[in-house]
Amino acid sequence: MALPRVNAVVVGSGAGGGVVACQLAEAGLSVVLLEKGRWQSPFEERKDDLINQRNSSLGVAYGPDEDKNPRVAVDLQGRERVVYPRDGAYQPNASCVGGGTVSYGAQAWRFMPQDFRMRSTYGAIEGSTLEDWPISYEELEPYYERAEYEIGVSGDVEPNPFKGPRRKPLPMPPMTPKPREYGLLHAAALRLGLHPFDTPLLINSVPYHGRSACMRIRWCVGFGCETNAKNGTQNTVIPRALATGNAWLRTECKVKEVLLDDRGRATGVAYFDENDRLVEQPADLVVVSGGATESARLLLLSKSRLHPSGLGNRHDWVGRNLTGHTYTGAVGFFEQQIYDDIGPGVCVSVCDYNHGTPGMVGGGMLANDFIRLPIQFVNQQPPGTPAWGKAHKDFMRKYYTRNILVFGPTQDLPTWDGRVQLDPKLKDHWGVPVLRISGNNHLRTVEIADKQAERAEAWLKEAGAVVSYQRKAGRGVTGHQHQSGTCRMGSDPKTSVVDATCRVHDVPNVFVIDASVHVTNGGFNPVLTIYANAFRASGLLVKAWKGGGLRG
Amino acid sequence: MGDPYAVGRRGFLKTGAVAAAATAVACGKPDSRWRALSEGEAQTLAAACDQIIPADQDPGASQAGVVVFIDRQLATRQKKTLPTWQAGIAALEATARRRQGKTFVELSADQQTALLQQIERGEGDKADWGELAPADFFRLLHGHTMMGFYGDPRHGGNKERVAWRMLGMPDPPVRGRLHETPPPPALAPRPAAAPAPRKG
């Protein structure tokens, strides 16, 4: 079945695709936005601490379907295992209208200027495909601002001396009142000579764009927001796109491949609709925004005579350089009461350690964590404390309300072997080959990440922790909600997948606009960069469209 | 013991009608209070869970409904793991019988602790455990006891939010909205069954 032709089809409605659909529709293009998951309204939000994005012990709440989308994970010993979205090795991200932005913690970080030129800053690193971005912080700055204002960010980053230049302050003030953790950690950071400030969040501290302010509950990160105070694409740019009358959102549509003609141009996409019927959507241009794992999969699946190994994959770069973040930090236990039930929790951060550690590469931001629910605290006892029995119960009673977790995302070094590829055997529910995920964390990443854990512990001790321990780096490839890098942006077609405008090198009308194009992923939660780059790339796309260069 | 599937007065009132309809078609052993486990398995499991989280000034695992939680999981979304649980429980019993000539429930608290510590370390006789790795079963038991005790009450454990109250968390967890959803018809309350004969 083929549908009427449209100007653009956008695959995926997360941070990248939502912005693109909005920008194209507002520029007058007809747009079909395809989303694999459902539309989950804030009014049906029922928080469940065992079924969410942070704890999926019993399931995932925001997609993808748990049985229909297996993957193959290869561990450090090379053993293969079929995994499902509940499993961390799946490198899961949400799959619903808004993608990860429905249930994220919503930290709103700009990368630092050095994060765009890691290769120039640190030189070639053995075993890593480290490279500079083809664009600079300065080029992205106006779009960071648009993301902050159009999606909505609260916080106060002015006291952060390490930030890149910016023209405007954040649109919303930090949340008040501040939790007890703020006072302790802020003062301790100052005593250590650090530069603490209020964490920027894509959460309303005051009413903004017609939606309410945060009600400060404990169930935030990993959950949708029932008062709609957490800003994602589902409650900002997607409603804007639909309001133009130029955009159509179709949910539960699983895109199978990008269709190509004999000249190597895309003619649209084929997808399975909500009733599993195979449908073709013809379009003048295709934007792939499925997140770093699924976008790479779609390019690899789109094979044709001119692209026998998949779109953009002439030089075998699609799916490689998979990076998320290596999270390390420390847990501190205090004599006095810390817990005060003022969500979302994360409120104070430092960027003193993002760069400049002698002999090491990169670093990352450190901040206190969101409120951890009891089930997320049960395995946080210091080494040596029994994990069960009376001692466990005593630990929980004493320390659940007397602990702080400080941690952060260490910037990962991308590697050639940290990758996703199509599994030769396993297929999903629709008969489409699934992803196979493999690779290791780079040892230089492990080294700096463990250093970050030491620093987090020192901060907690200065704040008065009587007992503390470090959470060290894992050794496997990272991805998860911060997945990035698999369709690298670059000016050389031999060593990248898309150009600086996010257009696939050897296809004139296919774009990848999401974290897949990140050359490196910063020492920060990446979502604001995804938003900003999507504003930038879709602006360039509209310009090219108006110039007529994209019409077949 | 009360009905293990009681969902609290508010939930019960809401689901009463559905429940009445569902009772007629409920599958499983009609005389059992459990959906997936046998009465004997449930008793063994209760004793093991109470080792993981023992009762003291606050309720222990079984009082908080952890066995109800696990049984519900094994009847619904984790149906596939039921054979593993049954094998693990049987292996615990076999080990207790072989070493002490008693059922697991009859062992003293210290003996139960020692046995669980052994399986946590992965020590177990092949004759009792077969293909199942004792440490894997312990992880399953430990993980699910934690989930049942500290997790959301809608799944049958953490009865009346005992764990959250024990930790001093303010109530209710979510302001301004009905937090819990009623259970699906398949998990609706059953009328109280005749008490099971005590084994021993």
Short mmCIF file of N, CA, C and O in Angstrom, two decimals, chain B residues 65-123:
data_model
loop_
_atom_site.label_atom_id
_atom_site.label_comp_id
_atom_site.label_asym_id
_atom_site.label_seq_id
_atom_site.Cartn_x
_atom_site.Cartn_y
_atom_site.Cartn_z
N GLY B 65 4.11 -9.11 52.26
CA GLY B 65 3.48 -9.58 51.02
C GLY B 65 4.45 -9.97 49.92
O GLY B 65 4.06 -10.06 48.76
N VAL B 66 5.70 -10.25 50.29
CA VAL B 66 6.69 -10.56 49.26
C VAL B 66 6.34 -11.84 48.49
O VAL B 66 6.50 -11.92 47.27
N VAL B 67 5.78 -12.83 49.21
CA VAL B 67 5.43 -14.08 48.52
C VAL B 67 4.27 -13.82 47.54
O VAL B 67 4.24 -14.36 46.43
N VAL B 68 3.36 -12.97 47.95
CA VAL B 68 2.26 -12.59 47.05
C VAL B 68 2.83 -11.94 45.80
O VAL B 68 2.43 -12.24 44.67
N PHE B 69 3.78 -11.05 46.02
CA PHE B 69 4.42 -10.36 44.89
C PHE B 69 5.06 -11.37 43.94
O PHE B 69 4.83 -11.34 42.72
N ILE B 70 5.84 -12.29 44.49
CA ILE B 70 6.54 -13.25 43.62
C ILE B 70 5.54 -14.15 42.91
O ILE B 70 5.63 -14.38 41.70
N ASP B 71 4.54 -14.62 43.66
CA ASP B 71 3.52 -15.50 43.08
C ASP B 71 2.81 -14.80 41.91
O ASP B 71 2.57 -15.38 40.86
N ARG B 72 2.49 -13.54 42.09
CA ARG B 72 1.83 -12.78 41.02
C ARG B 72 2.71 -12.66 39.79
O ARG B 72 2.26 -12.80 38.67
N GLN B 73 3.99 -12.40 40.04
CA GLN B 73 4.91 -12.30 38.90
C GLN B 73 4.96 -13.62 38.14
O GLN B 73 4.97 -13.64 36.92
N LEU B 74 4.97 -14.73 38.92
CA LEU B 74 5.12 -16.04 38.28
C LEU B 74 3.84 -16.46 37.57
O LEU B 74 3.84 -17.36 36.74
N ALA B 75 2.73 -15.80 37.92
CA ALA B 75 1.48 -16.10 37.23
C ALA B 75 1.28 -15.20 36.03
O ALA B 75 0.41 -15.45 35.20
N THR B 76 2.06 -14.13 35.95
CA THR B 76 1.82 -13.16 34.88
C THR B 76 3.08 -12.91 34.07
O THR B 76 3.50 -13.75 33.31
N ARG B 77 3.71 -11.77 34.28
CA ARG B 77 4.76 -11.38 33.34
C ARG B 77 6.03 -12.22 33.43
O ARG B 77 6.81 -12.21 32.50
N GLN B 78 6.21 -12.94 34.54
CA GLN B 78 7.41 -13.77 34.62
C GLN B 78 7.08 -15.26 34.65
O GLN B 78 7.81 -16.06 35.21
N LYS B 79 5.97 -15.58 33.99
CA LYS B 79 5.52 -16.96 33.90
C LYS B 79 6.63 -17.92 33.48
O LYS B 79 6.76 -19.02 33.99
N LYS B 80 7.45 -17.46 32.53
CA LYS B 80 8.49 -18.32 31.98
C LYS B 80 9.51 -18.76 33.01
O LYS B 80 10.20 -19.74 32.82
N THR B 81 9.63 -17.99 34.10
CA THR B 81 10.66 -18.35 35.09
C THR B 81 10.12 -19.27 36.18
O THR B 81 10.86 -19.66 37.08
N LEU B 82 8.83 -19.63 36.09
CA LEU B 82 8.25 -20.49 37.14
C LEU B 82 9.05 -21.79 37.33
O LEU B 82 9.36 -22.15 38.47
N PRO B 83 9.42 -22.49 36.25
CA PRO B 83 10.19 -23.73 36.45
C PRO B 83 11.49 -23.50 37.22
O PRO B 83 11.89 -24.33 38.04
N THR B 84 12.15 -22.36 36.98
CA THR B 84 13.39 -22.06 37.70
C THR B 84 13.11 -21.91 39.19
O THR B 84 13.83 -22.44 40.05
N TRP B 85 12.05 -21.18 39.51
CA TRP B 85 11.71 -21.00 40.92
C TRP B 85 11.34 -22.33 41.57
O TRP B 85 11.77 -22.63 42.68
N GLN B 86 10.55 -23.13 40.84
CA GLN B 86 10.15 -24.42 41.41
C GLN B 86 11.37 -25.30 41.65
O GLN B 86 11.49 -25.94 42.70
N ALA B 87 12.29 -25.28 40.70
CA ALA B 87 13.50 -26.09 40.85
C ALA B 87 14.34 -25.59 42.02
O ALA B 87 14.88 -26.37 42.81
N GLY B 88 14.44 -24.28 42.16
CA GLY B 88 15.24 -23.69 43.24
C GLY B 88 14.65 -24.01 44.60
O GLY B 88 15.37 -24.36 45.54
N ILE B 89 13.34 -23.89 44.70
CA ILE B 89 12.68 -24.18 45.97
C ILE B 89 12.84 -25.66 46.31
O ILE B 89 13.15 -26.03 47.45
N ALA B 90 12.67 -26.50 45.30
CA ALA B 90 12.83 -27.95 45.52
C ALA B 90 14.26 -28.27 45.95
O ALA B 90 14.49 -29.12 46.83
N ALA B 91 15.23 -27.56 45.37
CA ALA B 91 16.64 -27.81 45.72
C ALA B 91 16.93 -27.37 47.16
O ALA B 91 17.67 -28.04 47.89
N LEU B 92 16.33 -26.25 47.56
CA LEU B 92 16.48 -25.81 48.96
C LEU B 92 15.95 -26.89 49.90
O LEU B 92 16.59 -27.23 50.90
N GLU B 93 14.77 -27.41 49.57
CA GLU B 93 14.16 -28.45 50.40
C GLU B 93 15.03 -29.71 50.41
O GLU B 93 15.24 -30.31 51.46
N ALA B 94 15.51 -30.09 49.23
CA ALA B 94 16.32 -31.31 49.15
C ALA B 94 17.58 -31.17 50.00
O ALA B 94 17.98 -32.09 50.71
N THR B 95 18.20 -29.98 49.94
CA THR B 95 19.42 -29.75 50.71
C THR B 95 19.12 -29.84 52.21
O THR B 95 19.86 -30.46 52.97
N ALA B 96 18.01 -29.21 52.62
CA ALA B 96 17.64 -29.22 54.05
C ALA B 96 17.40 -30.65 54.53
O ALA B 96 17.86 -31.06 55.59
N ARG B 97 16.69 -31.41 53.71
CA ARG B 97 16.37 -32.79 54.09
C ARG B 97 17.62 -33.64 54.19
O ARG B 97 17.79 -34.41 55.14
N ARG B 98 18.50 -33.49 53.22
CA ARG B 98 19.71 -34.31 53.19
C ARG B 98 20.64 -33.98 54.35
O ARG B 98 21.22 -34.85 54.98
N ARG B 99 20.77 -32.69 54.65
CA ARG B 99 21.74 -32.30 55.69
C ARG B 99 21.18 -32.46 57.09
O ARG B 99 21.86 -32.89 58.00
N GLN B 100 19.91 -32.03 57.28
CA GLN B 100 19.36 -32.02 58.63
C GLN B 100 18.17 -32.96 58.81
O GLN B 100 17.63 -33.06 59.90
N GLY B 101 17.72 -33.57 57.73
CA GLY B 101 16.55 -34.44 57.82
C GLY B 101 15.27 -33.68 58.13
O GLY B 101 14.34 -34.23 58.73
N LYS B 102 15.23 -32.42 57.81
CA LYS B 102 14.06 -31.59 58.08
C LYS B 102 13.67 -30.80 56.83
O LYS B 102 14.46 -30.71 55.89
N THR B 103 12.47 -30.23 56.87
CA THR B 103 12.12 -29.31 55.78
C THR B 103 12.82 -27.98 56.05
O THR B 103 13.25 -27.70 57.18
N PHE B 104 12.92 -27.17 55.01
CA PHE B 104 13.58 -25.86 55.17
C PHE B 104 12.89 -25.04 56.24
O PHE B 104 13.53 -24.38 57.07
N VAL B 105 11.56 -25.09 56.24
CA VAL B 105 10.78 -24.31 57.21
C VAL B 105 11.10 -24.75 58.64
O VAL B 105 11.13 -23.93 59.56
N GLU B 106 11.37 -26.05 58.81
CA GLU B 106 11.62 -26.57 60.17
C GLU B 106 13.02 -26.26 60.69
O GLU B 106 13.28 -26.38 61.88
N LEU B 107 13.92 -25.89 59.80
CA LEU B 107 15.28 -25.57 60.26
C LEU B 107 15.23 -24.38 61.22
O LEU B 107 14.34 -23.54 61.14
N SER B 108 16.22 -24.32 62.09
CA SER B 108 16.31 -23.14 62.95
C SER B 108 16.71 -21.94 62.09
O SER B 108 17.21 -22.11 60.97
N ALA B 109 16.48 -20.75 62.61
CA ALA B 109 16.81 -19.54 61.84
C ALA B 109 18.28 -19.55 61.44
O ALA B 109 18.62 -19.23 60.31
N ASP B 110 19.16 -19.96 62.38
CA ASP B 110 20.59 -19.96 62.06
C ASP B 110 20.93 -20.96 60.97
O ASP B 110 21.78 -20.70 60.12
N GLN B 111 20.25 -22.12 61.02
CA GLN B 111 20.50 -23.12 59.98
C GLN B 111 20.04 -22.61 58.61
O GLN B 111 20.70 -22.82 57.60
N GLN B 112 18.89 -21.93 58.61
CA GLN B 112 18.40 -21.36 57.35
C GLN B 112 19.39 -20.33 56.81
O GLN B 112 19.71 -20.31 55.62
N THR B 113 19.87 -19.47 57.71
CA THR B 113 20.84 -18.45 57.30
C THR B 113 22.07 -19.09 56.68
O THR B 113 22.53 -18.71 55.61
N ALA B 114 22.59 -20.11 57.39
CA ALA B 114 23.82 -20.77 56.92
C ALA B 114 23.60 -21.38 55.54
O ALA B 114 24.45 -21.27 54.65
N LEU B 115 22.44 -22.01 55.37
CA LEU B 115 22.17 -22.65 54.08
C LEU B 115 22.11 -21.61 52.96
O LEU B 115 22.67 -21.79 51.88
N LEU B 116 21.42 -20.49 53.23
CA LEU B 116 21.31 -19.45 52.20
C LEU B 116 22.66 -18.81 51.91
O LEU B 116 22.96 -18.46 50.77
N GLN B 117 23.49 -18.68 52.95
CA GLN B 117 24.83 -18.13 52.71
C GLN B 117 25.63 -19.05 51.79
O GLN B 117 26.38 -18.58 50.93
N GLN B 118 25.42 -20.37 51.97
CA GLN B 118 26.13 -21.30 51.10
C GLN B 118 25.68 -21.15 49.65
O GLN B 118 26.50 -21.10 48.74
N ILE B 119 24.36 -21.09 49.46
CA ILE B 119 23.94 -21.00 48.06
C ILE B 119 24.30 -19.64 47.46
O ILE B 119 24.57 -19.53 46.28
N GLU B 120 24.36 -18.61 48.31
CA GLU B 120 24.81 -17.31 47.81
C GLU B 120 26.23 -17.41 47.28
O GLU B 120 26.59 -16.80 46.28
N ARG B 121 27.05 -18.21 47.97
CA ARG B 121 28.44 -18.40 47.52
C ARG B 121 28.54 -19.39 46.37
O ARG B 121 29.63 -19.66 45.87
N GLY B 122 27.41 -19.96 46.00
CA GLY B 122 27.40 -20.89 44.87
C GLY B 122 27.67 -22.32 45.26
O GLY B 122 27.94 -23.17 44.42
N GLU B 123 27.61 -22.59 46.58
CA GLU B 123 27.87 -23.96 47.02
C GLU B 123 26.55 -24.72 47.08
O GLU B 123 25.60 -24.28 47.73
#
